[in-house]
Amino acid sequence: MPNISDKGHLMPASPIRKLVPYADRAKKNGITVYHLNIGQPDIPTPQSMIDAMHNLDLKVIEYSHSAGILSCRQKMCDYYARHDIQITPDDIIIGAGASEAILFAVQTCLNPEDEIIIPEPFYANYNGFSISAGVKVKPIPSTIESGFALPPIEDFEKAITSKTKAIMICNPNNPTGYLYSKEELEVLRQIVKKHDLFLFADEVYREFCYDGTTHHSVMNLEGIENNVVLFDSVSKRFSACGIRIGAMISRNKEVMQAALKFAQARLSPPSLGQIAAEAAMDTPESYFEEVIGEYLLRRNTVVDAMRNMAGVICPTPKGAFYVTPSLPIDDSDRFCQWLLEEFNHDGQTVMLAPATGFYATPGAGKKEVRISYVLKVENLKKAMKCIAEALKVYPGRTDEA
Amino acid sequence: MPNISDKGHLMPASPIRKLVPYADRAKKNGITVYHLNIGQPDIPTPQSMIDAMHNLDLKVIEYSHSAGILSCRQKMCDYYARHDIQITPDDIIIGAGASEAILFAVQTCLNPEDEIIIPEPFYANYNGFSISAGVKVKPIPSTIESGFALPPIEDFEKAITSKTKAIMICNPNNPTGYLYSKEELEVLRQIVKKHDLFLFADEVYREFCYDGTTHHSVMNLEGIENNVVLFDSVSKRFSACGIRIGAMISRNKEVMQAALKFAQARLSPPSLGQIAAEAAMDTPESYFEEVIGEYLLRRNTVVDAMRNMAGVICPTPKGAFYVTPSLPIDDSDRFCQWLLEEFNHDGQTVMLAPATGFYATPGAGKKEVRISYVLKVENLKKAMKCIAEALKVYPGRTDEA
């Protein structure tokens, strides 16, 4: 039997997936499990997208252009223009989710052994894409004390080597919900310009900003137009994760021409998803107002509850639909498994994401968990009650978060 | 402006894509262009797949399981059982087309610098996937004189080094249409077993076999169950290239477990496409009988016409919907461009794929073109007339094919 590759061994198994068998067993035992572990919202997909499928008028479901259906990319440009981002369809390559878009960009911009700096905690799959491309992630810590703000510029300077090729951010952030300010983006602009690095930005949660805050896109940072690559997705925006439509966006012509060759090698992004995505682009602002209002209630429900638990530190995130509190526990992997394996409160428990999976630094994140507030307020309240009760009896409880 | 990666430079631009602007210009000038250059069939997608979208009954279009919707994988198993291939849903990872499935397998099974032996000519995008993974393609020639049969076992033996990790075939073949016999597969079985290599097989054209021939799958080769990885796709089978649903299939548990981690990193394959694909699995045999009858007429139309042209060598392929004849020309890239740029016959011309793109050996394929017989017989006849007239006046005509 031939050996598998080194990458096959290196690819991390998601700490969340490791918990799935425990969740399944709990459910089999009649326990209600509140899923706060995933970024799969329960918000209905806009009817326009479903209607686009109901009205599908095709004899042959053909390949699309490798960069995506032109009319879909044009609609995307209109969407970005409404967000004060001026681009043309040539600046867009539609991918099978932001996931594929990130893979295209990493392959196009970085050589194996090149380094990419990412503030941690960060979206765990950035690790997977880096391993796929043989690229090294160099994490620099953001801290819960600052609410997971951008690390100071000195930390970036210290991390930069001759191998550094890119900085990557997620804004608003998964898993912390942190929304970068205009000033923080200016810090990034300067360091990117000074060292002539690529700036990769995952802005899939752009709309989800709370408390009167505004999202600022890297696409509007002046003087680094050829450095910036944006990743986007309709998954979270329109609660349509399954259609697998994301995009790689850049004004750097050389990057886009090279990335298109990777896109051509896989022929085309999903046509049905593109047709649905194109229909979604006309979704009225009122949809977002309603959705954001709902998420704000959910965020407040979670943050208020967490802050009322003794020993818990919980920032108030301004964006996305995640929060990463620190808990008075010994080990978040152990705690999350224990919640499913040994604990229930009135026949209910919760599934959380251990934050260890969002750190590249070994041993980091052992006190933190990511909570996705993707459930109705009523269920979130029950889930928070479970966590409160669990922290009282968890055998690995510590004095401090 | 930061430099792009070496891979970004290395990725081949498809020789077909290079012709697109010439085709566009010809059309603008009022010339009818018959597209024999692509594998996009004109056969209607089965109504069951369109109906699955018309009847879509979802509130939220969610992520699916990273390996694909279980019920879809189960239906696939039923399909394979009807083709005498016994597998379970755990042996299947659904990908965004066979393209993604191939990427998963190459990443899972081969290290950068490892070698993969592929009889050439071969499907051009195997090059792209290999460059993505940093893997080296080692071509061994199949020849038009044998109709592009499997190269002799000695040629494999000569090509194998300590770096060789896999052999890849496409059966029936794109671009040659060659269908491997049971004896040829036995040769592969022996060499794979002797050197403990992976055997990758792309069988996306399984149904398309003519003249009473039978397709033999690598999945039924005994004693190399842990070496075999199958790539499949619903694209060509159901004329639904745009849904992007393919699969990586293997009984090797270690390979599938590692590949699943790559699949998890991109979350899920397209949900809408999977729903359509699941509906397609019940397509009655009568659909294929009709489609295969149609393709047989088309193949005969092309082969008969090509053989009547002076100086042309044209095998009779037994499978897929491609044929790669050798023409009395100096350079297939130049010829294909000339057809679009300078030639027309009664206001009509053809777009062909230069075979150079299907060879890894520099300079090979200069006399060959790939013809995809994906048009109606009536149009194929007109296209063949164009080629016959073109060969009479092409300035780079040579004495021999």
PDB file of N, CA, C and O in Angstrom, chain B residues 3 143 153 199:
ATOM      1  N   ASN B   3       5.923  40.487  -6.365  1.00  0.00           N
ATOM      2  CA  ASN B   3       6.003  39.482  -7.428  1.00  0.00           C
ATOM      3  C   ASN B   3       4.971  38.388  -7.217  1.00  0.00           C
ATOM      4  O   ASN B   3       4.681  38.021  -6.076  1.00  0.00           O
ATOM      5  N   THR B 143       0.828   6.299 -29.418  1.00  0.00           N
ATOM      6  CA  THR B 143       1.010   6.741 -30.803  1.00  0.00           C
ATOM      7  C   THR B 143      -0.261   6.590 -31.624  1.00  0.00           C
ATOM      8  O   THR B 143      -1.095   5.711 -31.366  1.00  0.00           O
ATOM      9  N   ILE B 153       4.535  -2.071 -21.701  1.00  0.00           N
ATOM     10  CA  ILE B 153       4.931  -2.112 -20.287  1.00  0.00           C
ATOM     11  C   ILE B 153       6.392  -1.677 -20.115  1.00  0.00           C
ATOM     12  O   ILE B 153       6.739  -1.044 -19.112  1.00  0.00           O
ATOM     13  N   LEU B 199      -2.756   4.165  -8.659  1.00  0.00           N
ATOM     14  CA  LEU B 199      -3.302   4.183 -10.013  1.00  0.00           C
ATOM     15  C   LEU B 199      -4.499   5.127 -10.004  1.00  0.00           C
ATOM     16  O   LEU B 199      -5.529   4.839  -9.392  1.00  0.00           O
TER      17      LEU B 199
END
